[in-house]
Short mmCIF file of N, CA and C in Angstrom, two decimals:
data_model
loop_
_atom_site.label_atom_id
_atom_site.label_comp_id
_atom_site.label_asym_id
_atom_site.label_seq_id
_atom_site.Cartn_x
_atom_site.Cartn_y
_atom_site.Cartn_z
N UNK A 22 -15.87 15.87 -7.18
CA UNK A 22 -16.08 15.03 -6.02
C UNK A 22 -14.75 14.84 -5.28
N UNK A 23 -13.67 14.74 -5.98
CA UNK A 23 -12.38 14.57 -5.33
C UNK A 23 -12.04 15.77 -4.43
N UNK A 24 -12.29 17.02 -5.03
CA UNK A 24 -12.03 18.06 -4.26
C UNK A 24 -12.84 18.17 -3.00
N UNK A 25 -14.15 17.73 -3.16
CA UNK A 25 -14.93 17.76 -1.92
C UNK A 25 -14.49 16.77 -0.90
N UNK A 26 -13.98 15.58 -1.38
CA UNK A 26 -13.46 14.55 -0.49
C UNK A 26 -12.21 15.03 0.22
N UNK A 27 -11.42 15.90 -0.50
CA UNK A 27 -10.26 16.40 0.31
C UNK A 27 -10.53 17.49 1.21
N UNK A 28 -11.68 18.16 1.05
CA UNK A 28 -12.02 19.27 2.00
C UNK A 28 -12.47 18.63 3.28
N UNK A 29 -13.17 17.55 3.35
CA UNK A 29 -13.56 16.92 4.53
C UNK A 29 -12.42 16.28 5.24
N UNK A 30 -12.58 16.17 6.51
CA UNK A 30 -11.55 15.49 7.23
C UNK A 30 -10.24 16.27 7.38
N UNK A 31 -10.35 17.54 7.36
CA UNK A 31 -9.04 18.29 7.52
C UNK A 31 -8.38 18.07 8.89
N UNK A 32 -9.21 17.67 9.82
CA UNK A 32 -8.67 17.42 11.20
C UNK A 32 -7.76 16.19 11.14
N UNK A 33 -8.19 15.15 10.26
CA UNK A 33 -7.39 13.94 10.12
C UNK A 33 -6.07 14.29 9.35
N UNK A 34 -6.14 15.23 8.45
CA UNK A 34 -4.92 15.48 7.64
C UNK A 34 -3.89 16.21 8.49
N UNK A 35 -4.24 16.84 9.55
CA UNK A 35 -3.30 17.38 10.47
C UNK A 35 -2.32 16.40 11.08
N UNK A 36 -2.89 15.14 11.24
CA UNK A 36 -2.11 14.07 11.90
C UNK A 36 -1.31 13.32 10.85
N UNK A 37 -1.86 13.09 9.68
CA UNK A 37 -1.25 12.25 8.70
C UNK A 37 -1.30 12.89 7.32
N UNK A 38 -0.28 12.66 6.55
CA UNK A 38 -0.26 13.14 5.11
C UNK A 38 -1.04 12.11 4.26
N UNK A 39 -2.06 12.68 3.38
CA UNK A 39 -2.83 11.93 2.65
C UNK A 39 -2.08 11.68 1.24
N UNK A 40 -2.34 10.51 0.56
CA UNK A 40 -1.97 10.11 -0.69
C UNK A 40 -3.15 9.96 -1.69
N UNK A 41 -3.13 10.51 -2.83
CA UNK A 41 -4.14 10.26 -3.77
C UNK A 41 -4.00 8.71 -4.30
N UNK A 42 -5.07 7.92 -4.23
CA UNK A 42 -4.88 6.57 -4.58
C UNK A 42 -5.81 6.06 -5.72
N UNK A 43 -7.08 6.51 -5.65
CA UNK A 43 -7.97 6.16 -6.76
C UNK A 43 -8.12 4.55 -6.95
N UNK A 44 -8.47 4.02 -5.87
CA UNK A 44 -8.52 2.44 -5.93
C UNK A 44 -10.01 1.91 -5.69
N UNK A 45 -10.39 0.96 -6.50
CA UNK A 45 -11.72 0.45 -6.32
C UNK A 45 -11.71 -0.51 -5.08
N UNK A 46 -12.99 -0.71 -4.61
CA UNK A 46 -13.07 -1.59 -3.37
C UNK A 46 -14.59 -1.77 -3.07
N UNK A 47 -14.85 -2.47 -1.93
CA UNK A 47 -16.19 -2.74 -1.36
C UNK A 47 -16.13 -2.43 0.06
N UNK A 48 -17.25 -2.00 0.68
CA UNK A 48 -17.36 -1.92 2.05
C UNK A 48 -18.52 -2.53 2.69
N UNK A 49 -18.43 -2.91 3.85
CA UNK A 49 -19.49 -3.60 4.64
C UNK A 49 -20.02 -2.77 5.71
N UNK A 50 -21.27 -2.50 5.86
CA UNK A 50 -21.83 -1.66 7.03
C UNK A 50 -22.05 -2.55 8.16
N UNK A 51 -22.52 -2.00 9.26
CA UNK A 51 -22.81 -2.84 10.51
C UNK A 51 -23.86 -3.81 10.29
N UNK A 52 -24.86 -3.53 9.37
CA UNK A 52 -25.93 -4.43 9.15
C UNK A 52 -25.47 -5.66 8.24
N UNK A 53 -24.19 -5.64 7.82
CA UNK A 53 -23.58 -6.61 6.95
C UNK A 53 -23.97 -6.45 5.44
N UNK A 54 -24.61 -5.34 5.09
CA UNK A 54 -24.81 -5.10 3.66
C UNK A 54 -23.53 -4.61 2.96
N UNK A 55 -23.24 -4.99 1.77
CA UNK A 55 -21.99 -4.53 1.07
C UNK A 55 -22.30 -3.68 -0.09
N UNK A 56 -21.35 -2.80 -0.43
CA UNK A 56 -21.50 -1.83 -1.52
C UNK A 56 -20.24 -1.50 -2.17
N UNK A 57 -20.26 -1.30 -3.45
CA UNK A 57 -19.01 -0.89 -4.17
C UNK A 57 -18.61 0.58 -3.70
N UNK A 58 -17.29 0.76 -3.81
CA UNK A 58 -16.78 2.15 -3.51
C UNK A 58 -15.49 2.40 -4.12
N UNK A 59 -14.98 3.57 -3.94
CA UNK A 59 -13.64 3.97 -4.46
C UNK A 59 -12.85 4.76 -3.41
N UNK A 60 -11.59 4.36 -3.14
CA UNK A 60 -10.80 5.17 -2.22
C UNK A 60 -10.23 6.28 -3.01
N UNK A 61 -10.49 7.53 -2.61
CA UNK A 61 -9.96 8.73 -3.31
C UNK A 61 -8.59 9.12 -2.87
N UNK A 62 -8.37 9.10 -1.51
CA UNK A 62 -7.16 9.50 -0.91
C UNK A 62 -7.18 8.76 0.43
N UNK A 63 -5.92 8.61 0.92
CA UNK A 63 -5.83 8.06 2.21
C UNK A 63 -4.50 8.25 2.95
N UNK A 64 -4.45 8.02 4.17
CA UNK A 64 -3.16 8.20 4.96
C UNK A 64 -3.15 6.87 5.88
N UNK A 65 -2.07 6.68 6.70
CA UNK A 65 -2.09 5.59 7.56
C UNK A 65 -3.24 5.64 8.59
N UNK A 66 -3.83 6.72 8.76
CA UNK A 66 -4.87 6.92 9.79
C UNK A 66 -6.28 7.05 9.35
N UNK A 67 -6.48 7.42 8.11
CA UNK A 67 -7.84 7.60 7.56
C UNK A 67 -7.93 7.45 5.96
N UNK A 68 -9.14 7.38 5.58
CA UNK A 68 -9.24 7.19 4.08
C UNK A 68 -10.60 7.92 3.72
N UNK A 69 -10.67 8.56 2.61
CA UNK A 69 -11.81 9.20 1.98
C UNK A 69 -12.42 8.28 0.96
N UNK A 70 -13.60 7.88 1.11
CA UNK A 70 -14.27 7.03 0.29
C UNK A 70 -15.38 7.60 -0.45
N UNK A 71 -15.46 7.34 -1.84
CA UNK A 71 -16.63 7.86 -2.59
C UNK A 71 -17.51 6.61 -2.86
N UNK A 72 -18.88 6.92 -2.72
CA UNK A 72 -19.87 5.83 -2.89
C UNK A 72 -21.23 6.49 -2.98
N UNK A 73 -22.25 5.78 -3.58
CA UNK A 73 -23.55 6.32 -3.53
C UNK A 73 -24.37 6.15 -2.29
N UNK A 74 -23.77 5.32 -1.44
CA UNK A 74 -24.40 5.00 -0.10
C UNK A 74 -24.05 5.96 1.00
N UNK A 75 -24.86 6.34 1.85
CA UNK A 75 -24.60 7.32 2.91
C UNK A 75 -24.60 6.73 4.23
N UNK A 76 -23.56 6.26 4.82
CA UNK A 76 -23.62 5.69 6.21
C UNK A 76 -23.85 6.79 7.18
N UNK A 77 -23.93 6.39 8.47
CA UNK A 77 -24.04 7.44 9.45
C UNK A 77 -22.75 7.63 10.29
N UNK A 78 -22.62 8.88 10.71
CA UNK A 78 -21.39 9.23 11.45
C UNK A 78 -21.38 8.22 12.74
N UNK A 79 -20.17 7.71 12.94
CA UNK A 79 -19.98 6.87 14.08
C UNK A 79 -20.17 5.43 13.73
N UNK A 80 -20.58 5.11 12.53
CA UNK A 80 -20.94 3.69 12.20
C UNK A 80 -19.55 3.06 11.95
N UNK A 81 -19.47 1.84 12.36
CA UNK A 81 -18.27 0.99 12.09
C UNK A 81 -18.41 0.30 10.73
N UNK A 82 -17.22 0.42 9.95
CA UNK A 82 -17.19 0.02 8.47
C UNK A 82 -15.95 -0.86 8.30
N UNK A 83 -16.16 -1.94 7.57
CA UNK A 83 -15.03 -2.80 7.04
C UNK A 83 -14.94 -2.48 5.54
N UNK A 84 -13.83 -2.17 5.06
CA UNK A 84 -13.60 -1.92 3.70
C UNK A 84 -12.41 -2.71 3.15
N UNK A 85 -12.63 -3.19 1.90
CA UNK A 85 -11.62 -4.02 1.10
C UNK A 85 -11.24 -3.19 -0.09
N UNK A 86 -10.03 -2.79 -0.05
CA UNK A 86 -9.60 -1.84 -1.19
C UNK A 86 -8.56 -2.65 -2.00
N UNK A 87 -8.66 -2.58 -3.33
CA UNK A 87 -7.76 -3.22 -4.17
C UNK A 87 -6.26 -2.78 -3.95
N UNK A 88 -5.39 -3.78 -3.83
CA UNK A 88 -3.95 -3.53 -3.60
C UNK A 88 -3.59 -3.11 -2.20
N UNK A 89 -4.60 -2.82 -1.37
CA UNK A 89 -4.41 -2.53 -0.01
C UNK A 89 -4.84 -3.57 0.88
N UNK A 90 -6.05 -4.12 0.72
CA UNK A 90 -6.50 -5.16 1.59
C UNK A 90 -7.64 -4.67 2.46
N UNK A 91 -7.82 -5.42 3.61
CA UNK A 91 -8.89 -5.18 4.55
C UNK A 91 -8.49 -4.10 5.51
N UNK A 92 -9.52 -3.08 5.69
CA UNK A 92 -9.28 -2.03 6.66
C UNK A 92 -10.55 -1.91 7.45
N UNK A 93 -10.40 -1.42 8.61
CA UNK A 93 -11.60 -1.30 9.58
C UNK A 93 -11.48 0.06 10.20
N UNK A 94 -12.70 0.66 10.40
CA UNK A 94 -12.65 1.98 11.04
C UNK A 94 -13.99 2.53 11.32
N UNK A 95 -14.17 3.84 11.64
CA UNK A 95 -15.40 4.39 12.01
C UNK A 95 -15.58 5.73 11.16
N UNK A 96 -16.86 5.82 10.77
CA UNK A 96 -17.18 7.08 9.93
C UNK A 96 -17.00 8.38 10.79
N UNK A 97 -16.21 9.25 10.43
CA UNK A 97 -16.10 10.56 11.19
C UNK A 97 -16.71 11.67 10.40
N UNK A 98 -16.75 11.55 9.10
CA UNK A 98 -17.35 12.66 8.27
C UNK A 98 -18.23 12.00 7.21
N UNK A 99 -19.35 12.66 6.83
CA UNK A 99 -20.22 12.16 5.77
C UNK A 99 -20.30 13.46 4.86
N UNK A 100 -20.03 13.22 3.55
CA UNK A 100 -20.25 14.38 2.57
C UNK A 100 -21.06 13.87 1.33
N UNK A 101 -21.39 14.73 0.55
CA UNK A 101 -22.26 14.38 -0.67
C UNK A 101 -21.41 13.45 -1.57
N UNK A 102 -21.75 12.19 -1.59
CA UNK A 102 -20.97 11.24 -2.55
C UNK A 102 -20.04 10.43 -1.75
N UNK A 103 -19.95 10.41 -0.45
CA UNK A 103 -18.98 9.57 0.19
C UNK A 103 -18.84 9.92 1.72
N UNK A 104 -17.75 9.36 2.29
CA UNK A 104 -17.47 9.54 3.70
C UNK A 104 -16.03 9.47 4.06
N UNK A 105 -15.60 9.82 5.19
CA UNK A 105 -14.18 9.68 5.65
C UNK A 105 -14.16 8.71 6.79
N UNK A 106 -13.36 7.77 6.73
CA UNK A 106 -13.26 6.66 7.78
C UNK A 106 -11.89 6.92 8.56
N UNK A 107 -11.94 6.95 9.88
CA UNK A 107 -10.81 6.88 10.71
C UNK A 107 -10.50 5.47 10.94
N UNK A 108 -9.27 4.99 10.68
CA UNK A 108 -8.86 3.65 10.65
C UNK A 108 -8.49 3.18 12.00
N UNK A 109 -9.03 1.99 12.44
CA UNK A 109 -8.59 1.33 13.57
C UNK A 109 -7.59 0.17 13.26
N UNK A 110 -6.28 0.35 13.60
CA UNK A 110 -5.31 -0.65 13.22
C UNK A 110 -4.16 -0.75 14.27
N UNK A 111 -3.43 -1.81 14.19
CA UNK A 111 -2.18 -1.92 15.09
C UNK A 111 -1.13 -1.09 14.54
N UNK A 112 -0.08 -0.98 15.32
CA UNK A 112 1.02 -0.18 14.90
C UNK A 112 1.78 -0.82 13.62
N UNK A 113 1.78 -2.17 13.75
CA UNK A 113 2.37 -2.91 12.56
C UNK A 113 1.59 -2.73 11.33
N UNK A 114 0.27 -2.80 11.44
CA UNK A 114 -0.58 -2.67 10.21
C UNK A 114 -0.53 -1.19 9.70
N UNK A 115 -0.39 -0.23 10.69
CA UNK A 115 -0.20 1.23 10.28
C UNK A 115 1.13 1.44 9.59
N UNK A 116 2.19 0.80 10.03
CA UNK A 116 3.48 0.86 9.35
C UNK A 116 3.38 0.32 7.91
N UNK A 117 2.72 -0.90 7.85
CA UNK A 117 2.58 -1.53 6.47
C UNK A 117 1.80 -0.61 5.58
N UNK A 118 0.68 -0.05 6.00
CA UNK A 118 -0.07 0.89 5.14
C UNK A 118 0.76 2.13 4.74
N UNK A 119 1.53 2.67 5.66
CA UNK A 119 2.44 3.77 5.30
C UNK A 119 3.36 3.37 4.27
N UNK A 120 3.93 2.19 4.37
CA UNK A 120 4.85 1.79 3.27
C UNK A 120 4.15 1.58 1.84
N UNK A 121 2.92 1.03 1.95
CA UNK A 121 2.15 0.87 0.74
C UNK A 121 1.77 2.19 0.11
N UNK A 122 1.50 3.19 1.02
CA UNK A 122 1.08 4.54 0.43
C UNK A 122 2.43 5.24 -0.09
N UNK A 123 3.56 4.96 0.49
CA UNK A 123 4.83 5.50 -0.07
C UNK A 123 5.00 4.90 -1.44
N UNK A 124 4.66 3.64 -1.64
CA UNK A 124 4.84 3.17 -3.05
C UNK A 124 3.90 3.78 -3.98
N UNK A 125 2.63 4.03 -3.57
CA UNK A 125 1.71 4.69 -4.50
C UNK A 125 2.15 6.13 -4.84
N UNK A 126 2.66 6.79 -3.87
CA UNK A 126 3.12 8.20 -4.14
C UNK A 126 4.29 8.17 -5.02
N UNK A 127 5.19 7.20 -4.95
CA UNK A 127 6.44 7.21 -5.81
C UNK A 127 6.05 6.69 -7.16
N UNK A 128 5.03 5.82 -7.26
CA UNK A 128 4.57 5.21 -8.47
C UNK A 128 4.13 6.36 -9.46
N UNK A 129 3.34 7.33 -8.95
CA UNK A 129 2.94 8.41 -9.70
C UNK A 129 4.06 9.23 -10.16
N UNK A 130 5.02 9.56 -9.21
CA UNK A 130 6.15 10.40 -9.52
C UNK A 130 7.04 9.76 -10.69
N UNK A 131 7.19 8.34 -10.44
CA UNK A 131 7.98 7.65 -11.48
C UNK A 131 7.36 7.22 -12.78
N UNK A 132 6.12 7.54 -12.84
CA UNK A 132 5.20 7.09 -14.03
C UNK A 132 5.26 5.65 -14.15
N UNK A 133 5.02 4.92 -13.04
CA UNK A 133 4.97 3.50 -13.09
C UNK A 133 3.56 3.08 -13.56
N UNK A 134 3.38 1.93 -14.10
CA UNK A 134 2.06 1.45 -14.60
C UNK A 134 1.05 1.27 -13.46
N UNK A 135 -0.29 1.67 -13.72
CA UNK A 135 -1.29 1.50 -12.78
C UNK A 135 -1.54 0.02 -12.40
N UNK A 136 -1.53 -0.81 -13.48
CA UNK A 136 -1.74 -2.25 -13.21
C UNK A 136 -0.48 -3.01 -13.47
N UNK A 137 -0.05 -3.71 -12.52
CA UNK A 137 1.16 -4.52 -12.54
C UNK A 137 1.15 -5.58 -13.67
N UNK A 138 2.19 -5.81 -14.41
CA UNK A 138 2.23 -6.75 -15.45
C UNK A 138 2.08 -8.20 -14.86
N UNK A 139 2.61 -8.32 -13.69
CA UNK A 139 2.79 -9.69 -13.05
C UNK A 139 2.00 -9.79 -11.72
N UNK A 140 1.66 -11.05 -11.40
CA UNK A 140 0.94 -11.29 -10.17
C UNK A 140 1.67 -10.81 -8.90
N UNK A 141 0.91 -10.08 -8.14
CA UNK A 141 1.43 -9.57 -6.87
C UNK A 141 1.57 -10.72 -5.78
N UNK A 142 2.47 -10.67 -4.90
CA UNK A 142 2.66 -11.57 -3.80
C UNK A 142 2.71 -10.79 -2.54
N UNK A 143 1.98 -11.37 -1.57
CA UNK A 143 2.00 -10.85 -0.14
C UNK A 143 2.88 -11.59 0.73
N UNK A 144 4.08 -11.18 1.04
CA UNK A 144 5.02 -11.91 1.89
C UNK A 144 4.59 -12.09 3.20
N UNK A 145 4.90 -13.20 3.86
CA UNK A 145 4.50 -13.61 5.19
C UNK A 145 5.25 -12.63 6.16
N UNK A 146 6.42 -12.23 5.86
CA UNK A 146 7.22 -11.34 6.77
C UNK A 146 7.80 -10.39 5.73
N UNK A 147 7.46 -9.04 5.89
CA UNK A 147 7.93 -8.02 5.01
C UNK A 147 9.46 -7.69 5.11
N UNK A 148 10.01 -8.10 6.26
CA UNK A 148 11.38 -7.80 6.48
C UNK A 148 12.27 -8.86 5.81
N UNK A 149 13.29 -8.35 5.04
CA UNK A 149 14.12 -9.30 4.26
C UNK A 149 15.55 -8.72 4.14
N UNK A 150 16.53 -9.61 4.08
CA UNK A 150 17.95 -9.25 3.83
C UNK A 150 18.21 -8.98 2.42
N UNK A 151 18.94 -7.87 2.16
CA UNK A 151 19.41 -7.58 0.83
C UNK A 151 20.93 -7.60 0.88
N UNK A 152 21.50 -8.29 -0.14
CA UNK A 152 22.97 -8.40 -0.18
C UNK A 152 23.53 -7.79 -1.40
N UNK A 153 24.45 -6.84 -1.24
CA UNK A 153 25.05 -6.13 -2.30
C UNK A 153 26.21 -6.95 -2.99
N UNK A 154 26.58 -6.44 -4.18
CA UNK A 154 27.69 -7.17 -4.91
C UNK A 154 28.91 -7.52 -4.06
N UNK A 155 29.28 -6.58 -3.15
CA UNK A 155 30.52 -6.77 -2.34
C UNK A 155 30.23 -7.65 -1.18
N UNK A 156 29.09 -8.16 -0.99
CA UNK A 156 28.74 -9.05 0.04
C UNK A 156 28.17 -8.40 1.28
N UNK A 157 28.05 -7.15 1.32
CA UNK A 157 27.50 -6.39 2.49
C UNK A 157 26.00 -6.67 2.50
N UNK A 158 25.56 -6.86 3.82
CA UNK A 158 24.10 -7.33 4.01
C UNK A 158 23.42 -6.28 4.82
N UNK A 159 22.22 -6.01 4.44
CA UNK A 159 21.32 -5.00 5.11
C UNK A 159 19.92 -5.56 5.20
N UNK A 160 19.15 -5.08 6.14
CA UNK A 160 17.74 -5.35 6.26
C UNK A 160 16.94 -4.37 5.47
N UNK A 161 15.84 -4.80 4.79
CA UNK A 161 14.99 -3.90 4.08
C UNK A 161 13.56 -4.34 4.35
N UNK A 162 12.58 -3.55 4.06
CA UNK A 162 11.14 -3.89 4.24
C UNK A 162 10.46 -3.86 2.87
N UNK A 163 9.86 -4.98 2.45
CA UNK A 163 9.11 -5.03 1.19
C UNK A 163 7.89 -4.21 1.20
N UNK A 164 7.64 -3.36 0.21
CA UNK A 164 6.48 -2.52 0.23
C UNK A 164 5.59 -2.90 -0.98
N UNK A 165 6.22 -3.65 -2.00
CA UNK A 165 5.52 -4.14 -3.14
C UNK A 165 6.35 -5.30 -3.69
N UNK A 166 5.64 -6.40 -4.06
CA UNK A 166 6.34 -7.49 -4.52
C UNK A 166 5.48 -8.25 -5.64
N UNK A 167 6.10 -8.49 -6.80
CA UNK A 167 5.47 -9.31 -7.75
C UNK A 167 6.47 -10.44 -8.27
N UNK A 168 5.96 -11.22 -9.22
CA UNK A 168 6.86 -12.24 -9.66
C UNK A 168 8.10 -11.82 -10.47
N UNK A 169 8.08 -10.56 -10.82
CA UNK A 169 9.20 -9.88 -11.59
C UNK A 169 10.11 -8.96 -10.88
N UNK A 170 9.63 -8.57 -9.72
CA UNK A 170 10.46 -7.58 -9.04
C UNK A 170 9.86 -7.20 -7.62
N UNK A 171 10.54 -6.20 -7.09
CA UNK A 171 10.02 -5.74 -5.67
C UNK A 171 10.41 -4.33 -5.50
N UNK A 172 9.79 -3.59 -4.57
CA UNK A 172 10.06 -2.32 -4.12
C UNK A 172 10.32 -2.44 -2.62
N UNK A 173 11.39 -1.82 -2.08
CA UNK A 173 11.74 -1.98 -0.68
C UNK A 173 12.11 -0.58 -0.10
N UNK A 174 11.83 -0.49 1.15
CA UNK A 174 12.26 0.70 1.91
C UNK A 174 13.60 0.30 2.61
N UNK A 175 14.58 1.12 2.57
CA UNK A 175 15.88 0.75 3.13
C UNK A 175 16.70 1.97 3.40
N UNK A 176 17.60 1.89 4.43
CA UNK A 176 18.55 2.92 4.65
C UNK A 176 19.63 3.11 3.70
N UNK A 177 19.81 2.16 2.81
CA UNK A 177 20.72 2.30 1.80
C UNK A 177 20.15 2.48 0.43
N UNK A 178 20.96 2.96 -0.61
CA UNK A 178 20.44 3.28 -1.86
C UNK A 178 21.47 2.75 -2.90
N UNK A 179 21.52 1.57 -3.26
CA UNK A 179 22.56 1.12 -4.30
C UNK A 179 22.34 1.78 -5.62
N UNK A 180 23.44 1.83 -6.35
CA UNK A 180 23.39 2.61 -7.63
C UNK A 180 22.46 1.85 -8.55
N UNK A 181 21.79 2.59 -9.42
CA UNK A 181 20.89 1.99 -10.40
C UNK A 181 21.72 1.20 -11.30
N UNK A 182 21.30 -0.04 -11.58
CA UNK A 182 21.99 -0.90 -12.45
C UNK A 182 22.77 -1.96 -11.67
N UNK A 183 23.06 -1.76 -10.37
CA UNK A 183 23.89 -2.64 -9.61
C UNK A 183 23.16 -3.88 -9.27
N UNK A 184 23.90 -5.03 -9.20
CA UNK A 184 23.36 -6.27 -8.87
C UNK A 184 23.06 -6.44 -7.40
N UNK A 185 21.98 -7.12 -7.03
CA UNK A 185 21.60 -7.21 -5.75
C UNK A 185 20.85 -8.52 -5.41
N UNK A 186 20.90 -9.13 -4.23
CA UNK A 186 20.13 -10.23 -3.99
C UNK A 186 19.03 -10.00 -2.85
N UNK A 187 17.90 -10.21 -3.09
CA UNK A 187 16.75 -9.96 -2.26
C UNK A 187 16.39 -11.38 -1.67
N UNK A 188 16.72 -11.59 -0.33
CA UNK A 188 16.50 -12.96 0.20
C UNK A 188 17.52 -13.95 -0.56
N UNK A 189 17.06 -14.71 -1.30
CA UNK A 189 18.02 -15.59 -2.21
C UNK A 189 17.80 -15.36 -3.70
N UNK A 190 16.96 -14.35 -4.08
CA UNK A 190 16.63 -14.07 -5.42
C UNK A 190 17.50 -12.89 -5.98
N UNK A 191 18.21 -13.19 -7.06
CA UNK A 191 19.10 -12.26 -7.63
C UNK A 191 18.34 -11.23 -8.60
N UNK A 192 18.80 -9.98 -8.66
CA UNK A 192 18.14 -8.95 -9.37
C UNK A 192 19.10 -7.86 -9.59
N UNK A 193 18.58 -6.79 -10.13
CA UNK A 193 19.32 -5.38 -10.22
C UNK A 193 18.40 -4.34 -9.88
N UNK A 194 19.11 -3.24 -9.35
CA UNK A 194 18.46 -2.05 -9.03
C UNK A 194 17.87 -1.23 -10.25
N UNK A 195 16.61 -0.94 -10.34
CA UNK A 195 16.19 -0.19 -11.60
C UNK A 195 15.58 1.12 -11.24
N UNK A 196 15.26 1.48 -10.03
CA UNK A 196 14.74 2.76 -9.71
C UNK A 196 15.09 3.12 -8.22
N UNK A 197 15.27 4.40 -7.95
CA UNK A 197 15.33 4.80 -6.57
C UNK A 197 13.99 5.36 -6.23
N UNK A 198 13.58 5.01 -4.95
CA UNK A 198 12.34 5.61 -4.46
C UNK A 198 12.73 6.57 -3.29
N UNK A 199 11.68 7.30 -2.86
CA UNK A 199 11.97 8.29 -1.80
C UNK A 199 12.70 7.66 -0.58
N UNK A 200 12.29 6.49 -0.19
CA UNK A 200 12.89 5.90 1.00
C UNK A 200 13.37 4.50 0.72
N UNK A 201 13.86 4.26 -0.50
CA UNK A 201 14.33 2.88 -0.82
C UNK A 201 14.59 2.82 -2.29
N UNK A 202 14.38 1.58 -2.77
CA UNK A 202 14.72 1.35 -4.28
C UNK A 202 13.83 0.18 -4.75
N UNK A 203 13.81 0.04 -6.08
CA UNK A 203 13.04 -0.94 -6.78
C UNK A 203 14.04 -1.96 -7.46
N UNK A 204 13.61 -3.17 -7.40
CA UNK A 204 14.48 -4.33 -7.98
C UNK A 204 13.80 -5.03 -9.03
N UNK A 205 14.48 -5.30 -10.12
CA UNK A 205 13.93 -6.24 -11.16
C UNK A 205 14.68 -7.50 -11.04
N UNK A 206 13.94 -8.67 -10.91
CA UNK A 206 14.63 -9.89 -10.78
C UNK A 206 15.28 -10.46 -11.99
N UNK A 207 16.39 -11.11 -11.91
CA UNK A 207 17.11 -11.58 -13.07
C UNK A 207 16.18 -12.56 -13.93
N UNK A 208 15.35 -13.30 -13.21
CA UNK A 208 14.54 -14.21 -13.99
C UNK A 208 13.13 -14.14 -13.36
N UNK A 209 12.03 -14.44 -14.22
CA UNK A 209 10.77 -14.50 -13.65
C UNK A 209 10.54 -15.53 -12.61
N UNK A 210 9.96 -15.25 -11.52
CA UNK A 210 9.81 -16.17 -10.45
C UNK A 210 8.38 -16.92 -10.41
N UNK A 211 8.22 -17.96 -9.83
CA UNK A 211 6.92 -18.44 -9.50
C UNK A 211 6.48 -18.07 -8.09
N UNK A 212 5.30 -18.15 -7.73
CA UNK A 212 4.86 -17.83 -6.31
C UNK A 212 5.69 -18.69 -5.33
N UNK A 213 5.91 -19.91 -5.71
CA UNK A 213 6.55 -20.81 -4.80
C UNK A 213 8.11 -20.40 -4.54
N UNK A 214 8.73 -20.10 -5.67
CA UNK A 214 10.17 -19.79 -5.60
C UNK A 214 10.28 -18.48 -4.83
N UNK A 215 9.46 -17.47 -5.08
CA UNK A 215 9.61 -16.15 -4.45
C UNK A 215 9.28 -16.25 -2.91
N UNK A 216 8.35 -17.11 -2.54
CA UNK A 216 7.97 -17.23 -1.12
C UNK A 216 9.10 -17.98 -0.45
N UNK A 217 9.76 -19.04 -1.13
CA UNK A 217 10.81 -19.78 -0.54
C UNK A 217 12.03 -18.91 -0.38
N UNK A 218 12.32 -18.01 -1.29
CA UNK A 218 13.55 -17.20 -1.28
C UNK A 218 13.48 -16.18 -0.18
N UNK A 219 12.31 -15.87 0.37
CA UNK A 219 12.18 -14.83 1.40
C UNK A 219 12.07 -15.39 2.70
N UNK A 220 12.10 -16.61 2.93
CA UNK A 220 11.95 -17.29 4.24
C UNK A 220 13.21 -17.01 5.05
#
């Protein structure tokens, strides 16, 4: 089924690179009926959905995907077992989705766990200052945040093991990502402390 999902929507893949995600979710049709589904692969501009329900081409769909959130779009292809949705989103939302997909791509490459050990946090503003040990300050974008650490995109790549401050939270660099790095906090945070440190 996955191969079939990847065959459809080749026009969309010419514009965006797709990432295999395998995430559960639910979608709502125009008549407001809801059904379970699974996102097979997606890009900032489209997503291939597998489901037993067959919507019509051109139908507007709202889908809620685990770890991604709410997406809205139009059905551009229907295939046996699912459909392809072209996403309607603002430039900011598209950039955020691209960052999330970068994380999923890196997670597989780095053999990171499918389920995070600690609760995830959605920052109000994904842009945050990072401060190196020598006091140099740079801006980064949060792509994944939990109570124990974070992954950010950044033009810098501090050495693994180096100490770093994200907002006001201290931690150390534990991995390099394709466009940034991952941080493990020095101490477990609460939702309140992590949100306060990023303001």
